[in-house]
Coordinates of C-alpha atoms in Angstrom, one line a residue:
M168 CA 128.2 202.5 70.7
T169 CA 128.3 199.3 72.0
S170 CA 125.1 197.2 70.8
D171 CA 123.5 194.5 73.1
F172 CA 123.8 192.1 69.7
D173 CA 127.6 192.6 69.8
D174 CA 128.1 189.8 71.8
K175 CA 125.8 187.3 69.7
L176 CA 127.1 188.5 66.6
G177 CA 130.1 185.4 66.8
Q178 CA 127.1 183.2 66.9
P179 CA 125.0 181.8 63.4
A180 CA 123.1 184.5 62.7
L181 CA 119.9 182.4 62.6
M182 CA 120.6 181.7 66.0
V183 CA 120.4 185.1 67.1
L184 CA 117.3 185.8 64.6
I185 CA 115.3 182.7 66.8
R186 CA 116.5 184.5 69.7
V187 CA 115.1 187.7 68.9
M188 CA 112.0 186.2 68.0
P189 CA 108.5 188.2 69.2
F190 CA 107.1 185.6 72.0
G191 CA 103.6 185.7 69.6
T192 CA 105.6 184.1 66.6
V193 CA 106.6 181.4 69.0
F194 CA 103.6 179.6 68.7
Y195 CA 103.0 180.5 65.2
F196 CA 106.0 178.5 64.5
L197 CA 104.7 175.4 67.0
A198 CA 101.2 175.8 64.5
I199 CA 103.5 175.4 62.0
I200 CA 105.3 172.1 63.4
F201 CA 101.9 171.0 64.4
V202 CA 100.4 170.9 60.6
T203 CA 104.0 169.6 59.3
L204 CA 103.3 166.5 61.6
I205 CA 100.0 166.0 60.4
A206 CA 100.9 166.4 56.8
T207 CA 103.8 164.2 57.6
F208 CA 101.3 161.9 58.6
G209 CA 99.7 162.2 55.3
E210 CA 102.7 161.4 52.9
I211 CA 103.2 157.9 55.2
L212 CA 99.1 157.1 55.0
T213 CA 99.8 157.3 51.1
I214 CA 103.0 155.8 50.9
S215 CA 101.6 152.6 52.7
S216 CA 98.6 152.6 51.0
I217 CA 100.4 151.9 47.8
Q218 CA 101.6 148.5 48.5
P219 CA 98.8 146.5 49.1
F220 CA 96.8 148.5 46.9
I221 CA 99.1 147.7 43.8
N222 CA 99.3 143.7 45.0
N223 CA 95.6 143.5 45.4
I224 CA 95.6 144.4 41.9
T225 CA 98.3 142.0 40.6
G226 CA 97.3 139.3 42.8
E227 CA 100.3 138.9 44.8
S228 CA 100.1 138.4 48.8
T229 CA 101.6 141.6 50.6
E230 CA 104.1 139.8 53.1
Q231 CA 106.0 142.6 53.7
G232 CA 104.5 145.7 54.7
F233 CA 105.1 149.4 55.0
L234 CA 104.8 150.6 58.3
L235 CA 100.7 150.5 58.3
T236 CA 100.1 148.0 56.1
N237 CA 99.6 145.2 58.4
I238 CA 97.2 146.8 59.5
F239 CA 95.5 147.3 56.2
S240 CA 96.0 143.3 55.8
K241 CA 94.5 143.0 59.1
F242 CA 91.1 144.3 58.4
E243 CA 91.0 143.1 55.0
I244 CA 90.6 146.1 53.2
G245 CA 89.7 145.6 49.6
D246 CA 90.5 147.7 46.7
D247 CA 87.5 150.3 46.8
Q248 CA 88.8 151.1 50.5
L249 CA 92.3 151.1 49.5
L250 CA 91.9 153.4 46.6
T251 CA 89.7 155.6 48.7
L252 CA 91.8 155.5 51.8
A253 CA 94.6 156.3 49.3
I254 CA 92.7 159.4 47.3
L255 CA 91.9 160.1 51.4
S256 CA 95.6 160.5 52.1
I257 CA 96.8 162.5 49.3
F258 CA 94.1 165.3 50.2
I259 CA 95.4 165.6 53.5
A260 CA 99.0 165.7 53.1
S261 CA 98.4 167.9 49.5
T262 CA 96.0 170.3 51.4
C263 CA 98.7 170.6 54.6
R264 CA 101.6 171.3 52.2
L265 CA 99.3 173.9 50.7
G266 CA 98.7 175.5 54.5
L267 CA 102.1 174.7 54.8
I268 CA 103.3 177.5 52.0
W269 CA 101.1 180.0 53.1
M270 CA 101.8 179.7 56.9
N271 CA 105.5 179.8 56.4
I272 CA 105.2 183.1 54.2
D273 CA 102.9 184.7 56.2
F274 CA 105.1 183.7 59.6
T275 CA 108.1 185.4 57.5
N276 CA 106.4 188.2 56.9
K277 CA 105.4 188.7 60.5
L278 CA 108.9 188.3 61.8
S279 CA 110.5 190.4 59.4
E280 CA 107.8 193.5 60.4
Y281 CA 108.9 192.8 63.4
L282 CA 112.3 192.9 62.3
S283 CA 111.8 196.3 60.4
K284 CA 110.4 198.2 62.9
L285 CA 113.2 197.1 65.4
L286 CA 115.5 198.0 63.2
M287 CA 113.8 201.6 61.9
Q288 CA 113.4 201.7 66.2
S289 CA 117.4 200.8 66.7
I290 CA 118.7 202.9 64.0
L291 CA 116.4 206.6 65.1
A292 CA 117.5 206.0 68.6
K293 CA 121.3 206.0 68.1
D294 CA 123.3 209.2 69.2
L295 CA 124.8 211.4 67.0
K296 CA 128.4 210.1 66.9
F297 CA 126.7 206.8 65.0
F298 CA 125.5 209.0 62.3
K299 CA 128.5 211.0 61.8
E300 CA 130.8 207.6 61.9
Q301 CA 128.1 205.4 59.9
S302 CA 127.9 205.6 55.9
S303 CA 124.7 206.5 55.1
D304 CA 124.7 203.9 52.0
E305 CA 124.6 201.2 54.7
I306 CA 121.9 202.2 56.5
I307 CA 120.0 203.1 53.5
S308 CA 120.9 199.4 52.3
A309 CA 119.7 197.5 55.8
F310 CA 116.2 199.1 55.0
A311 CA 116.1 198.6 51.5
I312 CA 118.2 195.6 50.4
K313 CA 119.3 193.3 53.5
I314 CA 116.0 193.4 55.7
G315 CA 115.2 191.6 52.4
N316 CA 118.0 189.3 52.4
V317 CA 116.9 188.4 56.3
S318 CA 113.6 187.8 55.2
S319 CA 114.5 185.2 52.9
S320 CA 116.5 183.5 55.3
I321 CA 113.3 183.7 57.6
L322 CA 111.6 181.5 55.2
A323 CA 114.6 179.3 54.0
F324 CA 114.7 178.4 57.5
T325 CA 110.4 177.2 58.2
N326 CA 110.6 175.7 55.0
L327 CA 114.2 173.8 56.1
V328 CA 112.2 172.5 59.5
T329 CA 109.1 171.9 57.9
S330 CA 111.3 169.9 55.1
V331 CA 113.2 167.9 57.2
I332 CA 110.0 166.7 59.7
I333 CA 108.0 165.4 56.2
T334 CA 111.3 163.7 55.1
I335 CA 112.0 162.0 58.4
G336 CA 108.4 160.8 58.2
I337 CA 108.4 159.4 54.6
S338 CA 111.9 157.6 55.3
I339 CA 110.7 155.7 57.9
A340 CA 108.0 154.5 56.3
V341 CA 109.5 153.3 53.6
L342 CA 112.5 151.8 55.9
S343 CA 109.9 149.9 57.4
A344 CA 109.9 147.6 54.7
E345 CA 112.5 147.9 52.3
I346 CA 115.2 148.8 54.8
S347 CA 118.9 148.0 52.2
Y348 CA 117.4 149.4 49.1
T349 CA 115.9 152.5 51.4
L350 CA 119.0 152.8 53.4
Q351 CA 121.5 152.8 50.6
A352 CA 119.5 155.7 48.5
M353 CA 119.5 157.7 51.3
C354 CA 122.8 157.4 52.1
I355 CA 123.6 158.4 48.8
M356 CA 121.6 161.2 48.6
I357 CA 122.8 162.5 52.4
I358 CA 126.5 161.7 51.5
L359 CA 125.5 164.1 48.0
Y360 CA 124.7 167.3 49.7
L361 CA 126.8 167.1 52.8
L362 CA 129.9 167.1 50.2
L363 CA 128.1 170.1 48.7
L364 CA 127.4 171.6 51.6
T365 CA 131.0 171.4 52.9
S366 CA 132.8 171.9 49.4
L367 CA 130.5 175.2 48.6
R368 CA 130.0 176.4 52.0
N369 CA 132.7 178.9 52.1
R370 CA 132.2 179.9 48.3
M371 CA 128.7 181.0 49.4
N372 CA 129.4 182.9 51.9
R373 CA 132.1 184.4 50.0
N374 CA 129.7 185.4 47.9
G375 CA 126.9 186.8 50.0
A376 CA 129.1 188.7 52.0
L377 CA 130.4 190.1 48.3
I378 CA 127.0 190.6 47.1
A379 CA 126.0 192.1 50.6
N380 CA 128.8 194.7 49.8
K381 CA 127.9 195.4 46.4
Q382 CA 124.4 196.6 47.4
S383 CA 126.0 199.6 49.3
Q384 CA 128.1 200.3 46.7
L385 CA 125.4 200.5 44.2
I386 CA 123.4 202.8 46.3
S387 CA 126.2 205.0 46.7
I388 CA 126.7 205.4 43.5
C389 CA 123.6 206.2 42.8
Q390 CA 123.8 208.7 45.7
S391 CA 126.7 210.6 44.3
A392 CA 125.4 210.4 40.9
I393 CA 122.0 212.3 41.6
G394 CA 124.0 214.8 43.9
S395 CA 126.4 215.6 41.3
I396 CA 123.9 216.0 38.5
R397 CA 124.5 219.4 37.8
D398 CA 127.9 218.7 37.6
I399 CA 127.0 215.5 35.2
M400 CA 125.0 218.1 33.1
L401 CA 127.8 220.7 33.1
N402 CA 130.0 218.5 32.0
K403 CA 128.3 216.5 30.5
T404 CA 130.4 213.2 32.4
P405 CA 127.7 210.5 32.8
E406 CA 130.4 207.9 32.0
P407 CA 132.1 207.6 35.2
Y408 CA 128.9 207.1 37.0
V409 CA 127.3 204.4 34.6
Q410 CA 130.9 202.8 34.4
S411 CA 131.3 202.0 38.3
Y412 CA 127.7 201.4 38.4
T413 CA 127.9 198.7 35.4
T414 CA 131.1 197.2 36.6
E415 CA 129.6 196.8 40.2
L416 CA 126.5 195.3 39.0
K417 CA 128.2 192.8 37.2
K418 CA 130.1 191.4 40.0
L419 CA 126.7 191.3 42.4
N420 CA 125.0 189.0 39.5
R421 CA 127.6 187.1 39.3
A422 CA 128.2 186.3 42.5
S423 CA 124.1 186.2 42.8
A424 CA 124.2 183.6 39.7
V425 CA 127.0 181.2 41.0
N426 CA 125.1 180.8 44.4
T427 CA 121.4 180.5 42.3
F428 CA 123.5 177.5 40.3
F429 CA 125.0 176.0 43.1
N430 CA 121.6 176.1 44.7
Q431 CA 119.5 174.5 42.4
S432 CA 121.7 172.3 40.3
P433 CA 122.2 169.1 42.7
R434 CA 118.5 168.0 42.3
F435 CA 118.9 167.4 39.0
V436 CA 122.1 164.9 39.8
L437 CA 119.6 163.0 42.6
E438 CA 117.2 162.9 40.2
A439 CA 119.2 161.5 37.4
I440 CA 120.6 158.8 40.1
F441 CA 117.8 158.0 41.4
I442 CA 116.3 156.9 37.3
I443 CA 119.4 155.2 37.0
G444 CA 118.9 153.2 40.5
V445 CA 115.5 152.2 39.4
M446 CA 116.0 150.8 36.1
I447 CA 119.4 148.8 37.5
L448 CA 116.8 147.3 40.0
G449 CA 114.5 146.4 37.7
T450 CA 116.7 144.6 35.5
I451 CA 117.9 143.0 38.5
H452 CA 114.8 141.6 39.7
E453 CA 113.9 140.5 36.6
A454 CA 117.0 138.6 36.2
S455 CA 115.8 136.6 39.4
N456 CA 112.7 135.8 38.1
S457 CA 111.0 137.2 40.9
G458 CA 107.4 137.9 39.2
T459 CA 105.4 141.2 40.0
A460 CA 105.9 141.0 43.5
F461 CA 108.5 143.6 43.2
I462 CA 106.7 145.7 41.7
S463 CA 104.4 147.2 44.3
S464 CA 107.9 147.8 46.6
L465 CA 109.9 149.5 43.2
A466 CA 106.2 151.7 43.1
V467 CA 106.3 152.7 47.0
L468 CA 109.9 153.9 46.3
A469 CA 109.4 155.8 43.5
L470 CA 106.3 157.2 45.4
A471 CA 108.6 158.0 48.3
A472 CA 111.7 159.1 46.2
Q473 CA 109.5 161.6 44.1
R474 CA 108.5 163.0 47.6
I475 CA 112.0 163.1 49.3
I476 CA 114.1 164.7 46.2
P477 CA 112.2 167.8 46.2
L478 CA 112.2 168.1 49.9
M479 CA 115.7 167.3 50.4
Q480 CA 116.5 169.5 47.4
Q481 CA 114.5 172.0 49.6
S482 CA 116.6 171.8 52.6
Y483 CA 119.5 172.1 50.8
S484 CA 118.9 175.2 49.3
A485 CA 117.3 176.7 52.6
I486 CA 121.0 176.0 53.8
A487 CA 122.4 177.3 51.3
N488 CA 120.0 180.2 51.8
L489 CA 121.6 180.7 55.0
F490 CA 125.2 180.6 54.5
A491 CA 124.6 182.8 51.4
S492 CA 122.8 185.3 53.6
N493 CA 124.8 185.3 56.9
Q494 CA 126.5 188.6 56.2
A495 CA 123.4 190.4 55.3
I496 CA 122.0 188.9 58.4
N497 CA 125.0 190.2 60.4
D498 CA 124.5 193.8 59.3
V499 CA 121.0 194.2 60.4
L500 CA 121.8 192.7 63.3
S501 CA 124.8 194.9 63.8
F502 CA 122.1 198.1 63.7
L503 CA 119.8 196.5 66.3
D504 CA 120.2 197.5 69.9
T505 CA 117.0 197.1 72.1
K506 CA 118.6 198.5 75.2
V507 CA 119.3 202.1 73.5
I508 CA 115.2 201.7 72.4
E509 CA 114.8 201.3 76.1
N510 CA 117.2 204.4 77.3
K511 CA 115.8 206.8 74.6
Q512 CA 111.7 206.4 75.7
K513 CA 110.7 209.3 76.3
T514 CA 110.0 210.6 80.0
N515 CA 106.8 212.4 79.3
N516 CA 108.5 215.5 81.3
T517 CA 105.8 218.2 81.0
D518 CA 108.0 221.1 82.1
S519 CA 109.0 224.0 80.0
I520 CA 112.2 224.7 79.4
K521 CA 112.5 228.6 81.3
K522 CA 116.3 228.4 82.5
I523 CA 119.1 226.6 80.4
Q524 CA 122.7 226.9 82.5
L525 CA 126.2 226.8 80.0
I526 CA 128.6 225.7 83.2
D527 CA 132.7 225.4 82.4
I528 CA 131.6 223.7 79.1
S529 CA 134.4 222.4 76.8
F530 CA 135.0 220.2 73.9
G531 CA 138.1 218.9 71.7
Y532 CA 138.8 215.8 69.7
S533 CA 141.9 215.1 71.6
S534 CA 144.1 216.6 74.2
S535 CA 146.5 218.3 71.9
K536 CA 142.9 219.7 69.7
I537 CA 140.7 221.5 72.1
L538 CA 137.5 223.5 70.1
F539 CA 136.4 225.6 73.1
S540 CA 137.3 225.6 76.8
K541 CA 135.1 227.0 79.8
V542 CA 132.1 228.2 77.7
N543 CA 129.7 230.1 80.9
Q544 CA 126.4 231.3 80.2
D545 CA 123.2 231.7 81.5
I546 CA 120.1 231.7 79.1
S547 CA 116.3 232.2 80.4
V548 CA 113.3 233.2 78.8
G549 CA 113.1 235.9 76.3
D550 CA 116.6 235.8 75.7
F551 CA 117.9 236.3 71.9
L552 CA 121.6 234.2 72.0
I553 CA 123.9 234.7 69.5
I554 CA 127.0 232.2 69.0
K555 CA 129.6 233.2 67.1
G556 CA 133.1 232.6 65.8
K557 CA 135.2 231.5 62.7
T558 CA 135.0 228.5 60.6
G559 CA 135.8 225.5 62.9
S560 CA 135.7 227.0 66.0
G561 CA 132.6 224.4 67.3
K562 CA 129.8 226.9 67.0
S563 CA 128.0 223.6 65.5
T564 CA 129.2 221.1 68.3
L565 CA 128.6 223.8 71.0
L566 CA 124.7 223.5 69.6
D567 CA 124.8 219.6 70.2
I568 CA 126.1 219.9 73.7
I569 CA 123.2 222.3 74.5
L570 CA 120.7 219.7 72.7
G571 CA 122.2 216.6 74.7
F572 CA 123.3 214.9 71.2
V573 CA 127.0 215.5 72.5
S574 CA 128.8 215.0 76.1
P575 CA 131.1 217.5 76.8
K576 CA 134.5 216.5 78.1
R577 CA 134.3 218.4 81.1
G578 CA 131.6 221.1 82.5
K579 CA 127.7 220.3 82.3
V580 CA 124.9 221.6 80.8
V581 CA 121.9 222.2 83.7
I582 CA 118.2 222.9 82.9
N583 CA 115.6 224.8 85.0
G584 CA 118.1 224.0 87.6
N585 CA 118.7 220.2 86.7
E586 CA 121.8 218.9 85.3
Y587 CA 120.8 216.4 82.6
L588 CA 123.7 213.2 80.7
E589 CA 123.3 212.5 76.8
N590 CA 120.9 209.8 77.8
G591 CA 118.4 212.4 79.2
K592 CA 117.3 213.2 82.3
F593 CA 115.6 216.0 80.6
D594 CA 113.2 215.1 78.0
F595 CA 113.3 218.0 74.7
A596 CA 110.4 216.0 72.9
G597 CA 108.2 219.1 71.7
K598 CA 109.6 221.8 73.4
V599 CA 112.3 222.6 71.2
A600 CA 112.5 223.4 67.2
F601 CA 116.2 223.0 65.5
V602 CA 117.0 224.7 61.8
P603 CA 119.8 222.8 61.0
Q604 CA 122.4 223.6 58.4
K605 CA 121.2 221.3 56.0
I606 CA 117.9 221.3 55.9
F607 CA 115.2 218.1 55.0
I608 CA 112.8 219.0 52.5
L609 CA 109.9 216.3 52.2
N610 CA 108.6 215.2 49.0
G611 CA 105.4 216.6 49.2
S612 CA 103.4 220.2 49.4
I613 CA 104.1 223.1 51.6
R614 CA 101.6 222.1 54.1
D615 CA 103.0 218.7 54.3
N616 CA 106.6 220.1 55.1
I617 CA 105.4 222.0 58.0
I618 CA 103.1 219.7 59.7
F619 CA 105.2 216.3 58.8
N620 CA 107.1 216.2 61.7
M621 CA 106.4 213.9 64.2
G622 CA 107.9 215.5 67.3
V623 CA 105.7 217.7 68.0
R624 CA 103.2 218.0 70.6
S625 CA 100.3 216.1 71.4
E626 CA 98.1 219.3 71.1
V627 CA 99.7 220.3 67.7
R628 CA 99.2 216.9 66.7
E629 CA 95.3 216.9 66.8
D630 CA 95.4 220.3 64.6
N631 CA 97.6 219.2 62.3
N632 CA 94.2 220.4 59.7
D633 CA 94.8 224.1 61.2
D634 CA 95.5 225.8 57.7
D635 CA 95.0 229.2 59.5
K636 CA 98.3 228.5 62.1
V637 CA 99.9 227.0 59.2
I638 CA 100.1 230.3 57.1
D639 CA 100.4 232.1 59.9
C640 CA 104.1 231.0 61.0
C641 CA 104.6 231.5 56.4
R642 CA 103.9 234.5 57.2
T643 CA 106.0 235.2 60.2
A644 CA 109.0 233.2 58.8
L645 CA 108.7 236.0 55.6
F646 CA 107.8 233.0 52.9
F647 CA 105.3 235.5 51.2
D648 CA 104.8 239.4 51.9
E649 CA 101.0 239.8 53.2
E650 CA 98.5 237.7 51.8
A651 CA 98.9 234.1 51.0
P652 CA 99.1 233.0 47.2
S653 CA 96.1 231.0 45.9
D654 CA 96.4 227.1 46.8
F655 CA 100.0 228.3 48.5
L656 CA 99.7 225.2 51.1
N657 CA 99.5 223.1 48.4
T658 CA 102.2 224.0 46.3
E659 CA 105.0 221.4 45.7
C660 CA 108.6 221.9 46.9
G661 CA 110.0 219.2 44.7
E662 CA 112.6 216.7 46.0
N663 CA 114.8 218.0 48.5
G664 CA 113.1 221.1 47.8
S665 CA 114.0 221.2 43.8
K666 CA 111.0 223.4 43.5
L667 CA 111.9 226.0 45.8
S668 CA 114.7 228.4 46.0
G669 CA 117.9 228.7 48.8
G670 CA 116.1 231.1 50.7
Q671 CA 112.6 229.6 50.6
I672 CA 113.8 226.3 51.9
Q673 CA 115.1 228.3 55.1
R674 CA 112.0 230.0 55.3
L675 CA 110.1 227.0 55.2
A676 CA 112.2 225.4 58.4
L677 CA 111.9 228.3 60.0
A678 CA 107.9 227.9 59.4
R679 CA 107.7 224.3 60.4
A680 CA 109.8 225.3 63.3
L681 CA 107.4 228.2 64.5
Y682 CA 104.6 225.5 64.5
K683 CA 105.7 223.0 66.8
N684 CA 105.0 226.4 69.5
P685 CA 108.4 225.0 71.1
D686 CA 110.1 226.9 74.1
L687 CA 113.4 227.1 72.5
I688 CA 114.2 227.6 69.1
V689 CA 117.8 226.9 67.5
L690 CA 118.7 227.7 64.6
D691 CA 122.2 227.0 62.8
E692 CA 123.7 229.5 60.3
F693 CA 119.8 230.5 59.4
G694 CA 119.5 233.4 57.2
S695 CA 122.8 232.6 55.1
A696 CA 120.4 232.9 51.8
L697 CA 118.9 235.7 52.4
D698 CA 119.5 239.1 51.7
H699 CA 120.1 241.4 54.7
A700 CA 116.9 243.6 54.5
T701 CA 115.0 240.1 54.6
L702 CA 117.0 238.8 57.3
S703 CA 116.4 241.6 59.7
K704 CA 112.6 241.4 59.2
V705 CA 112.4 237.5 59.7
I706 CA 114.4 238.1 63.0
A707 CA 111.9 241.1 63.8
N708 CA 109.6 239.0 63.5
I709 CA 110.9 235.8 65.8
K710 CA 111.5 238.4 68.6
S711 CA 107.9 239.9 68.3
K712 CA 106.6 236.5 68.4
F713 CA 108.5 234.5 70.3
K714 CA 108.7 236.8 73.6
D715 CA 107.9 233.7 76.0
G716 CA 110.9 231.3 74.5
I717 CA 114.6 231.1 74.1
V718 CA 116.4 231.3 70.8
I719 CA 119.7 229.9 70.2
F720 CA 121.2 231.4 66.6
V721 CA 124.4 230.4 65.0
T722 CA 125.7 233.0 63.0
H723 CA 128.6 234.4 60.8
S724 CA 125.7 237.6 60.1
N725 CA 126.4 241.1 61.9
V726 CA 123.1 241.4 60.7
V727 CA 121.9 238.9 63.5
A728 CA 124.8 239.7 65.6
Q729 CA 123.3 243.2 66.2
E730 CA 120.0 242.0 67.4
A731 CA 121.4 239.6 70.1
S732 CA 120.6 240.2 74.1
K733 CA 123.7 237.8 75.3
T734 CA 126.2 236.3 73.0
I735 CA 129.3 233.7 73.0
S736 CA 132.1 234.2 71.5
L737 CA 134.3 230.7 70.8

């Protein structure tokens, strides 16, 4: 499936992120810019008040001022007033800078929450083919880890913008007086950072891609180890998993460490260069007998450097972070697809399923590999349809076609007299209950597992605490014989049903399906973990309780086949 972001993935990932920002966050970002400008003015005011303040102390005249110094001189602002002004400007700048820290973090959280929601919606709106072709490790990694990398990149971007604005403001303030020295210092810092970014960009991009890949691999190793825990316990072979996990973790940590080093190290080099520069300038002016006049200029330069060096380091770190996170951002963006979300919106179809017609249904993966062809069947209310066939004959695929997960190569499916396509002219929401071969069990109680499904109809959701109904569904599924055991509904199932037997898991899934009051129940190889006598009783219960619906049952079992009112043989 082609995402509506595919044509943007060739662009820098940051630019794509900016384009998907919701309208409300744009105003928030403009508010951040406004507060940044106030902070910048506070920084300029602080630096401009330092020179006349020191000159008044040393008795030197202020012939050459810093931006606002001439204004101070014109109004004959004294020492006390200059001190008050300096304190006020420091308070303004510091308060705004603290506010910016919070605003940047809050902005990042809001945008990250929006992207996380969009990511979940996009993935859950994709078709079945996507989940068959896409590695679950990549999907889980996008949810669990890479969205965090996106958040870090958003914060880095906002920090970059605020840092650049404040740096420019401070630089203008200093340039207004000490043009020569300031230009030299600024050129040195800019050239150093540009050289570092240019030389390290490709390395940080490679490391970022490596980190994104290793994060997915670590999840894959953990999933494999947990899924193979019985084999590991029986054969006492944890070492291959431990060794594999440790090896990949070392590679990830190495790449992270290198990027962190590249990120943080330039500041110390700049600080050393600045200190040496100040010492040289002081020695030159002392040799030229310029007296104390240069002290105020040197103080302003020192204060400006104390402000600018962390800001430039923050800007450099932000750019480095964006380089390192580029692959993770692209991985997340590759899953986003707003068009699919819009296409998958419910149509609010309230019609019940009365009749399903399969007309000349054919399917194959290629012209030389046809699973089945010209399948025809009318299925109406009260029918108990059996789909049978040998392994690999396409029974589950035919189910997917009926449910709209897969499109047939030829033929059509007609619901209530209306043909529908894969992306839905008929809304199945709340009308179909599906019991698959691989059953998901929530790590919660029996009650949680029966009512957890968010696809149930609204009238059922409003009645989620109807324990009598839950128990009745469990009784129909033969989860117990006559009376429910004490505190039955609060019994914990364990992760993936670890506290239940295979037969209990299947019956719990059936009770979950019955709880939805569907028009159609689809069971894929249900009963494979049940003995014949129990399976016969369950089928009898289904037919008795579900006379006004349709049952489609994929099975190999002769016990089930004997109960069919209609049969499709593949």
